[in-house]
Tab-separated table of N, CA and C and ligand atoms in Angstrom:
chain	number	residue	atom	x	y	z
K	14	MET	N	1.476	6.074	-17.649
K	14	MET	CA	2.913	5.980	-17.368
K	14	MET	C	3.242	4.619	-16.755
K	15	ASN	N	4.348	4.058	-17.197
K	15	ASN	CA	4.823	2.796	-16.616
K	15	ASN	C	5.047	2.993	-15.115
K	16	PRO	N	4.408	2.133	-14.258
K	16	PRO	CA	4.562	2.350	-12.815
K	16	PRO	C	6.000	2.264	-12.326
K	17	LEU	N	6.880	1.653	-13.143
K	17	LEU	CA	8.274	1.552	-12.717
K	17	LEU	C	9.064	2.820	-13.054
K	18	GLU	N	8.465	3.686	-13.897
K	18	GLU	CA	9.147	4.940	-14.233
K	18	GLU	C	8.891	5.960	-13.132
K	19	ILE	N	9.924	6.699	-12.792
K	19	ILE	CA	9.767	7.684	-11.722
K	19	ILE	C	9.370	9.028	-12.329
K	20	ASP	N	8.304	9.613	-11.798
K	20	ASP	CA	7.868	10.924	-12.250
K	20	ASP	C	8.645	11.969	-11.447
K	21	TRP	N	9.814	12.324	-11.961
K	21	TRP	CA	10.700	13.224	-11.213
K	21	TRP	C	10.114	14.619	-11.049
K	22	ASN	N	9.267	15.057	-11.985
K	22	ASN	CA	8.670	16.396	-11.836
K	22	ASN	C	7.800	16.452	-10.587
K	23	ARG	N	6.952	15.433	-10.443
K	23	ARG	CA	6.073	15.411	-9.265
K	23	ARG	C	6.889	15.211	-7.991
K	24	LEU	N	7.858	14.320	-8.093
K	24	LEU	CA	8.685	14.011	-6.925
K	24	LEU	C	9.445	15.260	-6.441
K	25	ASN	N	10.061	15.970	-7.376
K	25	ASN	CA	10.825	17.159	-6.994
K	25	ASN	C	9.917	18.250	-6.434
K	26	ALA	N	8.693	18.339	-6.969
K	26	ALA	CA	7.761	19.357	-6.460
K	26	ALA	C	7.402	19.048	-5.003
K	27	ILE	N	7.216	17.765	-4.691
K	27	ILE	CA	6.878	17.392	-3.305
K	27	ILE	C	8.057	17.680	-2.381
K	28	ILE	N	9.245	17.314	-2.847
K	28	ILE	CA	10.436	17.550	-2.017
K	28	ILE	C	10.606	19.050	-1.771
K	29	ALA	N	10.391	19.858	-2.820
K	29	ALA	CA	10.549	21.313	-2.690
K	29	ALA	C	9.545	21.879	-1.681
K	30	LYS	N	8.338	21.302	-1.670
K	30	LYS	CA	7.283	21.788	-0.758
K	30	LYS	C	7.699	21.619	0.708
K	31	HIS	N	8.469	20.572	0.991
K	31	HIS	CA	8.840	20.279	2.387
K	31	HIS	C	10.269	20.706	2.724
K	32	ARG	N	10.971	21.302	1.748
K	32	ARG	CA	12.387	21.629	1.941
K	32	ARG	C	12.611	22.437	3.227
K	33	GLY	N	13.579	22.015	4.009
K	33	GLY	CA	13.969	22.769	5.190
K	33	GLY	C	13.041	22.592	6.386
K	34	GLU	N	11.950	21.853	6.253
K	34	GLU	CA	11.041	21.654	7.394
K	34	GLU	C	11.743	20.794	8.444
K	35	LYS	N	11.731	21.289	9.663
K	35	LYS	CA	12.488	20.602	10.705
K	35	LYS	C	11.977	19.185	10.962
K	36	TRP	N	10.685	19.022	11.044
K	36	TRP	CA	10.102	17.708	11.326
K	36	TRP	C	9.387	17.191	10.078
K	37	GLY	N	9.945	17.514	8.942
K	37	GLY	CA	9.214	17.254	7.693
K	37	GLY	C	9.386	15.880	7.084
K	38	LEU	N	10.246	15.033	7.637
K	38	LEU	CA	10.532	13.783	6.945
K	38	LEU	C	9.301	12.890	6.767
K	39	ILE	N	8.579	12.637	7.863
K	39	ILE	CA	7.428	11.719	7.740
K	39	ILE	C	6.342	12.326	6.839
K	40	PRO	N	5.962	13.617	7.050
K	40	PRO	CA	4.954	14.188	6.134
K	40	PRO	C	5.411	14.147	4.677
K	41	LEU	N	6.699	14.388	4.440
K	41	LEU	CA	7.208	14.346	3.062
K	41	LEU	C	7.084	12.935	2.483
K	42	LEU	N	7.485	11.948	3.260
K	42	LEU	CA	7.401	10.566	2.784
K	42	LEU	C	5.947	10.155	2.552
K	43	GLN	N	5.053	10.601	3.462
K	43	GLN	CA	3.621	10.272	3.286
K	43	GLN	C	3.094	10.897	1.998
K	44	ASP	N	3.526	12.121	1.752
K	44	ASP	CA	3.121	12.836	0.548
K	44	ASP	C	3.572	12.060	-0.703
K	45	ILE	N	4.808	11.606	-0.701
K	45	ILE	CA	5.334	10.863	-1.857
K	45	ILE	C	4.595	9.532	-1.990
K	46	GLN	N	4.429	8.839	-0.862
K	46	GLN	CA	3.755	7.533	-0.906
K	46	GLN	C	2.348	7.677	-1.505
K	47	GLU	N	1.618	8.732	-1.055
K	47	GLU	CA	0.246	8.903	-1.537
K	47	GLU	C	0.195	9.363	-2.985
K	48	THR	N	1.133	10.221	-3.370
K	48	THR	CA	1.073	10.789	-4.724
K	48	THR	C	1.677	9.861	-5.769
K	49	ILE	N	2.848	9.302	-5.450
K	49	ILE	CA	3.575	8.481	-6.437
K	49	ILE	C	3.225	6.996	-6.269
K	50	GLY	N	2.828	6.609	-5.043
K	50	GLY	CA	2.469	5.209	-4.802
K	50	GLY	C	3.570	4.402	-4.150
K	51	PHE	N	4.777	4.950	-4.092
K	51	PHE	CA	5.884	4.296	-3.404
K	51	PHE	C	7.013	5.311	-3.223
K	52	ILE	N	8.038	4.921	-2.445
K	52	ILE	CA	9.187	5.810	-2.242
K	52	ILE	C	10.334	5.274	-3.107
K	53	PRO	N	10.585	5.869	-4.265
K	53	PRO	CA	11.672	5.349	-5.096
K	53	PRO	C	13.004	5.418	-4.346
K	54	PRO	N	13.765	4.322	-4.319
K	54	PRO	CA	15.041	4.342	-3.604
K	54	PRO	C	15.950	5.485	-4.063
K	55	GLU	N	15.831	5.853	-5.360
K	55	GLU	CA	16.672	6.947	-5.889
K	55	GLU	C	16.322	8.297	-5.274
K	56	SER	N	15.163	8.380	-4.604
K	56	SER	CA	14.760	9.682	-4.055
K	56	SER	C	15.343	9.936	-2.674
K	57	MET	N	15.940	8.918	-2.066
K	57	MET	CA	16.454	9.057	-0.685
K	57	MET	C	17.469	10.194	-0.575
K	58	GLU	N	18.363	10.241	-1.552
K	58	GLU	CA	19.433	11.246	-1.490
K	58	GLU	C	18.869	12.671	-1.589
K	59	PRO	N	18.059	12.974	-2.642
K	59	PRO	CA	17.497	14.331	-2.692
K	59	PRO	C	16.614	14.674	-1.489
K	60	ILE	N	15.908	13.684	-0.940
K	60	ILE	CA	15.080	13.957	0.255
K	60	ILE	C	15.989	14.346	1.415
K	61	ALA	N	17.044	13.549	1.605
K	61	ALA	CA	17.979	13.808	2.705
K	61	ALA	C	18.595	15.201	2.550
K	62	HIS	N	18.978	15.524	1.322
K	62	HIS	CA	19.614	16.818	1.061
K	62	HIS	C	18.655	17.961	1.417
K	63	ALA	N	17.381	17.811	1.019
K	63	ALA	CA	16.401	18.884	1.241
K	63	ALA	C	16.134	19.111	2.729
K	64	LEU	N	16.281	18.059	3.533
K	64	LEU	CA	15.959	18.186	4.963
K	64	LEU	C	17.202	18.196	5.845
K	65	ASN	N	18.368	18.291	5.183
K	65	ASN	CA	19.615	18.316	5.951
K	65	ASN	C	19.819	17.069	6.801
K	66	LEU	N	19.521	15.937	6.206
K	66	LEU	CA	19.677	14.661	6.905
K	66	LEU	C	20.671	13.806	6.139
K	67	HIS	N	21.056	12.698	6.749
K	67	HIS	CA	21.901	11.731	6.044
K	67	HIS	C	20.961	10.746	5.331
K	68	PRO	N	21.305	10.293	4.111
K	68	PRO	CA	20.418	9.342	3.418
K	68	PRO	C	20.079	8.109	4.266
K	69	SER	N	20.998	7.684	5.129
K	69	SER	CA	20.704	6.496	5.940
K	69	SER	C	19.575	6.772	6.936
K	70	GLN	N	19.420	8.034	7.342
K	70	GLN	CA	18.307	8.376	8.245
K	70	GLN	C	16.972	8.249	7.503
K	71	VAL	N	16.972	8.683	6.255
K	71	VAL	CA	15.749	8.571	5.446
K	71	VAL	C	15.426	7.088	5.230
K	72	GLN	N	16.439	6.346	4.853
K	72	GLN	CA	16.254	4.909	4.601
K	72	GLN	C	15.729	4.206	5.851
K	73	GLY	N	16.269	4.578	7.020
K	73	GLY	CA	15.855	3.963	8.283
K	73	GLY	C	14.363	4.154	8.521
K	74	VAL	N	13.871	5.369	8.263
K	74	VAL	CA	12.446	5.654	8.489
K	74	VAL	C	11.592	4.905	7.463
K	75	VAL	N	12.024	4.916	6.210
K	75	VAL	CA	11.234	4.241	5.155
K	75	VAL	C	11.111	2.749	5.441
K	76	THR	N	12.197	2.128	5.874
K	76	THR	CA	12.140	0.680	6.092
K	76	THR	C	11.463	0.327	7.427
K	77	PHE	N	11.430	1.272	8.374
K	77	PHE	CA	10.830	0.977	9.676
K	77	PHE	C	9.301	0.967	9.589
K	78	TYR	N	8.716	1.932	8.896
K	78	TYR	CA	7.252	2.056	8.867
K	78	TYR	C	6.645	1.233	7.748
K	79	ALA	N	5.701	0.369	8.134
K	79	ALA	CA	5.075	-0.522	7.142
K	79	ALA	C	4.284	0.261	6.097
K	80	GLY	N	3.893	1.491	6.438
K	80	GLY	CA	3.091	2.283	5.494
K	80	GLY	C	3.874	2.770	4.289
K	81	PHE	N	5.214	2.703	4.363
K	81	PHE	CA	6.026	3.150	3.236
K	81	PHE	C	6.533	1.951	2.450
K	82	SER	N	6.509	2.091	1.134
K	82	SER	CA	6.951	0.986	0.297
K	82	SER	C	8.034	1.460	-0.669
K	83	LEU	N	9.051	0.636	-0.843
K	83	LEU	CA	10.128	0.975	-1.780
K	83	LEU	C	9.831	0.457	-3.187
K	84	LYS	N	8.724	-0.288	-3.289
K	84	LYS	CA	8.360	-0.840	-4.608
K	84	LYS	C	6.999	-0.283	-5.004
K	85	PRO	N	6.759	-0.121	-6.303
K	85	PRO	CA	5.432	0.329	-6.713
K	85	PRO	C	4.377	-0.701	-6.346
K	86	LYS	N	3.218	-0.202	-5.917
K	86	LYS	CA	2.118	-1.116	-5.592
K	86	LYS	C	1.039	-0.986	-6.654
K	87	GLY	N	0.069	-1.893	-6.569
K	87	GLY	CA	-1.028	-1.868	-7.521
K	87	GLY	C	-1.922	-0.661	-7.295
K	88	LYS	N	-2.772	-0.400	-8.300
K	88	LYS	CA	-3.739	0.692	-8.178
K	88	LYS	C	-4.647	0.447	-6.976
K	89	TRP	N	-4.999	-0.826	-6.758
K	89	TRP	CA	-5.827	-1.210	-5.616
K	89	TRP	C	-4.990	-2.059	-4.666
K	90	VAL	N	-4.806	-1.554	-3.450
K	90	VAL	CA	-4.070	-2.319	-2.439
K	90	VAL	C	-5.097	-2.981	-1.524
K	91	LEU	N	-5.135	-4.308	-1.566
K	91	LEU	CA	-6.098	-5.061	-0.759
K	91	LEU	C	-5.397	-5.543	0.501
K	92	ARG	N	-5.980	-5.179	1.645
K	92	ARG	CA	-5.400	-5.597	2.922
K	92	ARG	C	-6.390	-6.508	3.627
K	93	ALA	N	-6.004	-7.769	3.781
K	93	ALA	CA	-6.852	-8.723	4.492
K	93	ALA	C	-6.396	-8.773	5.939
K	94	CYS	N	-7.353	-8.760	6.871
K	94	CYS	CA	-6.990	-8.801	8.284
K	94	CYS	C	-6.720	-10.245	8.713
K	95	ARG	N	-5.634	-10.415	9.445
K	95	ARG	CA	-5.316	-11.745	9.971
K	95	ARG	C	-5.291	-11.715	11.498
K	96	GLY	N	-5.941	-10.693	12.102
K	96	GLY	CA	-5.994	-10.578	13.563
K	96	GLY	C	-6.874	-11.649	14.189
K	97	THR	N	-6.839	-11.710	15.523
K	97	THR	CA	-7.545	-12.778	16.238
K	97	THR	C	-9.056	-12.753	15.997
K	98	ALA	N	-9.668	-11.565	16.130
K	98	ALA	CA	-11.127	-11.475	15.975
K	98	ALA	C	-11.541	-11.941	14.582
K	99	CYS	N	-10.754	-11.572	13.584
K	99	CYS	CA	-11.082	-11.976	12.211
K	99	CYS	C	-10.775	-13.461	12.005
K	100	HIS	N	-9.711	-13.913	12.657
K	100	HIS	CA	-9.325	-15.319	12.519
K	100	HIS	C	-10.472	-16.230	12.984
K	101	VAL	N	-11.054	-15.924	14.153
K	101	VAL	CA	-12.117	-16.800	14.661
K	101	VAL	C	-13.379	-16.719	13.805
K	102	LYS	N	-13.493	-15.681	13.007
K	102	LYS	CA	-14.659	-15.549	12.116
K	102	LYS	C	-14.334	-16.005	10.696
K	103	GLY	N	-13.204	-16.687	10.523
K	103	GLY	CA	-12.946	-17.315	9.224
K	103	GLY	C	-12.076	-16.542	8.248
K	104	SER	N	-11.218	-15.651	8.755
K	104	SER	CA	-10.406	-14.835	7.831
K	104	SER	C	-9.440	-15.677	6.991
K	105	ARG	N	-9.087	-16.850	7.515
K	105	ARG	CA	-8.142	-17.666	6.755
K	105	ARG	C	-8.745	-18.077	5.395
K	106	GLY	N	-10.024	-18.460	5.433
K	106	GLY	CA	-10.716	-18.844	4.194
K	106	GLY	C	-10.876	-17.647	3.263
K	107	ILE	N	-11.097	-16.469	3.857
K	107	ILE	CA	-11.253	-15.242	3.055
K	107	ILE	C	-9.942	-14.952	2.320
K	108	LEU	N	-8.830	-15.050	3.049
K	108	LEU	CA	-7.524	-14.786	2.440
K	108	LEU	C	-7.233	-15.817	1.344
K	109	ARG	N	-7.571	-17.056	1.632
K	109	ARG	CA	-7.334	-18.114	0.633
K	109	ARG	C	-8.094	-17.793	-0.658
K	110	LEU	N	-9.331	-17.364	-0.510
K	110	LEU	CA	-10.144	-17.022	-1.684
K	110	LEU	C	-9.540	-15.827	-2.433
K	111	MET	N	-9.102	-14.817	-1.684
K	111	MET	CA	-8.502	-13.638	-2.332
K	111	MET	C	-7.265	-14.037	-3.122
K	112	LYS	N	-6.444	-14.894	-2.516
K	112	LYS	CA	-5.230	-15.346	-3.206
K	112	LYS	C	-5.588	-16.055	-4.507
K	113	LYS	N	-6.607	-16.910	-4.404
K	113	LYS	CA	-6.998	-17.692	-5.575
K	113	LYS	C	-7.567	-16.788	-6.671
K	114	GLU	N	-8.468	-15.896	-6.281
K	114	GLU	CA	-9.102	-15.020	-7.279
K	114	GLU	C	-8.091	-14.065	-7.920
K	115	LEU	N	-7.143	-13.592	-7.115
K	115	LEU	CA	-6.177	-12.615	-7.638
K	115	LEU	C	-4.949	-13.288	-8.246
K	116	GLY	N	-4.739	-14.546	-7.907
K	116	GLY	CA	-3.531	-15.234	-8.372
K	116	GLY	C	-2.283	-14.635	-7.737
K	117	LEU	N	-2.428	-14.150	-6.513
K	117	LEU	CA	-1.297	-13.499	-5.834
K	117	LEU	C	-1.083	-14.108	-4.457
K	118	GLU	N	0.167	-14.076	-4.021
K	118	GLU	CA	0.488	-14.424	-2.632
K	118	GLU	C	0.608	-13.110	-1.857
K	119	GLU	N	0.684	-13.218	-0.527
K	119	GLU	CA	0.826	-12.018	0.301
K	119	GLU	C	2.053	-11.224	-0.118
K	120	GLY	N	1.903	-9.923	-0.231
K	120	GLY	CA	3.022	-9.048	-0.568
K	120	GLY	C	3.254	-8.920	-2.065
K	121	GLU	N	2.476	-9.642	-2.871
K	121	GLU	CA	2.704	-9.590	-4.323
K	121	GLU	C	1.796	-8.563	-5.004
K	122	THR	N	2.269	-8.108	-6.152
K	122	THR	CA	1.518	-7.169	-6.992
K	122	THR	C	1.309	-7.826	-8.352
K	123	SER	N	0.117	-7.642	-8.915
K	123	SER	CA	-0.149	-8.257	-10.223
K	123	SER	C	0.737	-7.602	-11.292
K	124	PRO	N	1.087	-8.345	-12.340
K	124	PRO	CA	1.990	-7.803	-13.360
K	124	PRO	C	1.453	-6.534	-14.026
K	125	ASP	N	0.119	-6.362	-14.043
K	125	ASP	CA	-0.433	-5.141	-14.656
K	125	ASP	C	-0.572	-3.999	-13.640
K	126	TYR	N	-0.080	-4.196	-12.431
K	126	TYR	CA	-0.109	-3.194	-11.365
K	126	TYR	C	-1.534	-2.742	-11.030
K	127	GLN	N	-2.483	-3.659	-11.158
K	127	GLN	CA	-3.854	-3.337	-10.744
K	127	GLN	C	-4.056	-3.654	-9.263
K	128	PHE	N	-3.483	-4.777	-8.800
K	128	PHE	CA	-3.752	-5.237	-7.438
K	128	PHE	C	-2.468	-5.578	-6.671
K	129	THR	N	-2.476	-5.208	-5.387
K	129	THR	CA	-1.450	-5.680	-4.455
K	129	THR	C	-2.196	-6.349	-3.312
K	130	LEU	N	-1.711	-7.494	-2.884
K	130	LEU	CA	-2.367	-8.199	-1.775
K	130	LEU	C	-1.456	-8.162	-0.546
K	131	GLU	N	-2.015	-7.666	0.553
K	131	GLU	CA	-1.253	-7.603	1.806
K	131	GLU	C	-2.117	-8.147	2.941
K	132	THR	N	-1.464	-8.510	4.040
K	132	THR	CA	-2.226	-8.835	5.248
K	132	THR	C	-1.764	-7.901	6.359
K	133	VAL	N	-2.674	-7.632	7.303
K	133	VAL	CA	-2.311	-6.783	8.439
K	133	VAL	C	-2.763	-7.440	9.734
K	134	ALA	N	-2.129	-7.020	10.837
K	134	ALA	CA	-2.393	-7.649	12.131
K	134	ALA	C	-3.783	-7.313	12.658
K	135	CYS	N	-4.290	-6.129	12.387
K	135	CYS	CA	-5.656	-5.740	12.786
K	135	CYS	C	-5.995	-4.468	12.040
K	136	LEU	N	-7.189	-4.424	11.481
K	136	LEU	CA	-7.597	-3.216	10.751
K	136	LEU	C	-8.359	-2.248	11.659
K	137	GLY	N	-8.477	-2.607	12.945
K	137	GLY	CA	-9.133	-1.709	13.898
K	137	GLY	C	-10.650	-1.684	13.746
K	138	ALA	N	-11.215	-2.693	13.133
K	138	ALA	CA	-12.677	-2.757	12.989
K	138	ALA	C	-13.130	-4.172	13.331
K	139	CYS	N	-12.656	-4.665	14.495
K	139	CYS	CA	-12.879	-6.065	14.875
K	139	CYS	C	-14.371	-6.411	14.946
K	140	PHE	N	-15.221	-5.420	15.304
K	140	PHE	CA	-16.662	-5.692	15.397
K	140	PHE	C	-17.257	-6.046	14.033
K	141	LEU	N	-16.512	-5.767	12.961
K	141	LEU	CA	-16.994	-6.106	11.610
K	141	LEU	C	-16.341	-7.383	11.075
K	142	ALA	N	-15.620	-8.097	11.931
K	142	ALA	CA	-14.848	-9.268	11.488
K	142	ALA	C	-15.686	-10.278	10.728
K	143	PRO	N	-15.101	-10.915	9.719
K	143	PRO	CA	-13.764	-10.673	9.176
K	143	PRO	C	-13.754	-9.464	8.217
K	144	THR	N	-12.645	-8.750	8.235
K	144	THR	CA	-12.586	-7.478	7.502
K	144	THR	C	-11.467	-7.445	6.464
K	145	MET	N	-11.613	-6.507	5.549
K	145	MET	CA	-10.545	-6.216	4.602
K	145	MET	C	-10.656	-4.738	4.215
K	146	MET	N	-9.608	-4.225	3.600
K	146	MET	CA	-9.652	-2.869	3.066
K	146	MET	C	-9.216	-2.893	1.611
K	147	VAL	N	-9.754	-1.989	0.828
K	147	VAL	CA	-9.234	-1.737	-0.515
K	147	VAL	C	-8.867	-0.258	-0.507
K	148	ASN	N	-7.588	0.031	-0.616
K	148	ASN	CA	-7.078	1.387	-0.408
K	148	ASN	C	-7.610	1.917	0.925
K	149	ARG	N	-8.490	2.942	0.926
K	149	ARG	CA	-8.967	3.475	2.209
K	149	ARG	C	-10.360	3.000	2.581
K	150	ASP	N	-10.952	2.145	1.764
K	150	ASP	CA	-12.318	1.699	2.033
K	150	ASP	C	-12.340	0.389	2.833
K	151	TYR	N	-13.186	0.374	3.853
K	151	TYR	CA	-13.336	-0.824	4.691
K	151	TYR	C	-14.469	-1.705	4.182
K	152	PHE	N	-14.293	-3.010	4.329
K	152	PHE	CA	-15.364	-3.962	4.058
K	152	PHE	C	-15.377	-4.967	5.205
K	153	GLY	N	-16.574	-5.229	5.758
K	153	GLY	CA	-16.634	-6.122	6.907
K	153	GLY	C	-17.686	-7.195	6.751
K	154	LYS	N	-17.746	-8.044	7.799
K	154	LYS	CA	-18.670	-9.194	7.806
K	154	LYS	C	-18.575	-9.940	6.475
K	155	LEU	N	-17.340	-10.218	6.087
K	155	LEU	CA	-17.094	-10.833	4.780
K	155	LEU	C	-17.507	-12.290	4.739
K	156	ASN	N	-17.913	-12.700	3.564
K	156	ASN	CA	-18.115	-14.112	3.251
K	156	ASN	C	-17.647	-14.278	1.804
K	157	PRO	N	-17.526	-15.505	1.321
K	157	PRO	CA	-16.974	-15.693	-0.025
K	157	PRO	C	-17.725	-14.923	-1.114
K	158	THR	N	-19.061	-14.901	-1.033
K	158	THR	CA	-19.834	-14.186	-2.070
K	158	THR	C	-19.502	-12.701	-2.051
K	159	LYS	N	-19.405	-12.151	-0.837
K	159	LYS	CA	-19.130	-10.726	-0.692
K	159	LYS	C	-17.729	-10.403	-1.238
K	160	VAL	N	-16.765	-11.264	-0.933
K	160	VAL	CA	-15.392	-11.023	-1.407
K	160	VAL	C	-15.352	-11.023	-2.937
K	161	THR	N	-16.012	-12.016	-3.544
K	161	THR	CA	-16.019	-12.091	-5.011
K	161	THR	C	-16.658	-10.840	-5.596
K	162	SER	N	-17.727	-10.368	-4.960
K	162	SER	CA	-18.384	-9.186	-5.528
K	162	SER	C	-17.544	-7.923	-5.294
K	163	ILE	N	-16.805	-7.855	-4.181
K	163	ILE	CA	-15.923	-6.696	-3.957
K	163	ILE	C	-14.810	-6.689	-5.007
K	164	LEU	N	-14.231	-7.852	-5.259
K	164	LEU	CA	-13.143	-7.925	-6.253
K	164	LEU	C	-13.671	-7.523	-7.634
K	165	ALA	N	-14.901	-7.944	-7.945
K	165	ALA	CA	-15.494	-7.589	-9.247
K	165	ALA	C	-15.706	-6.074	-9.334
K	166	GLN	N	-16.105	-5.499	-8.198
K	166	GLN	CA	-16.325	-4.045	-8.131
K	166	GLN	C	-15.043	-3.283	-8.499
K	167	TYR	N	-13.898	-3.857	-8.163
K	167	TYR	CA	-12.613	-3.210	-8.466
K	167	TYR	C	-11.995	-3.742	-9.747
K	168	GLY	N	-12.824	-4.401	-10.530
K	168	GLY	CA	-12.351	-4.783	-11.871
K	168	GLY	C	-11.750	-6.164	-11.983
K	169	LYS	N	-11.865	-6.967	-10.912
K	169	LYS	CA	-11.316	-8.320	-10.993
K	169	LYS	C	-12.448	-9.298	-11.250
K	170	GLU	N	-12.586	-9.696	-12.496
K	170	GLU	CA	-13.638	-10.659	-12.824
K	170	GLU	C	-13.187	-12.049	-12.401
K	171	LYS	N	-14.152	-12.856	-12.009
K	171	LYS	CA	-13.843	-14.221	-11.596
K	171	LYS	C	-13.088	-14.961	-12.709
K	172	GLY	N	-11.997	-15.583	-12.362
K	172	GLY	CA	-11.264	-16.386	-13.331
K	172	GLY	C	-10.295	-15.582	-14.185
K	173	ASP	N	-10.212	-14.239	-14.016
K	173	ASP	CA	-9.228	-13.437	-14.748
K	173	ASP	C	-7.836	-13.962	-14.478
K	174	GLU	N	-6.956	-13.798	-15.444
K	174	GLU	CA	-5.530	-14.135	-15.181
K	174	GLU	C	-4.888	-12.960	-14.489
W	212	LIG	S1	-8.753	-8.451	14.174
W	212	LIG	FE1	-9.509	-7.994	12.223
W	212	LIG	S2	-10.145	-5.921	12.380
W	212	LIG	FE2	-9.258	-6.386	14.305
């Protein structure tokens, strides 16, 4: 399925599962984010209706939390740490290499929706600095060779467009 197409069947099933839950907004949004990969802006109204909220309340939560995205992301979301512990261990060079290998800047998604590149303030694994994540998997003590091999593991061959 085209990642830009909204799977309304799945979306409506998730909304129905949380309908009427008093504190259900965040769990519902997390459910959509994990299942669909993003929160389609068109879903704000039906979500609000199901939880008896105003659409602006839903929008406020979606835009406040960095974990929610209004745009589709790649199959693999790569998060490079730019925190202090990683910075002193060379994270800047790691990020530069990732950008070059992926042909992406921070916040961008590849046209084939395979990869999204993001940076975060700290991945909470400073003892492994420099670190990165691919979806939910952590990788630490990175060096250029390790980064290239991790990208290859996720289907990014060196020099791919
Ligand atoms: S600063 Fe990079 S994991 Fe904490």
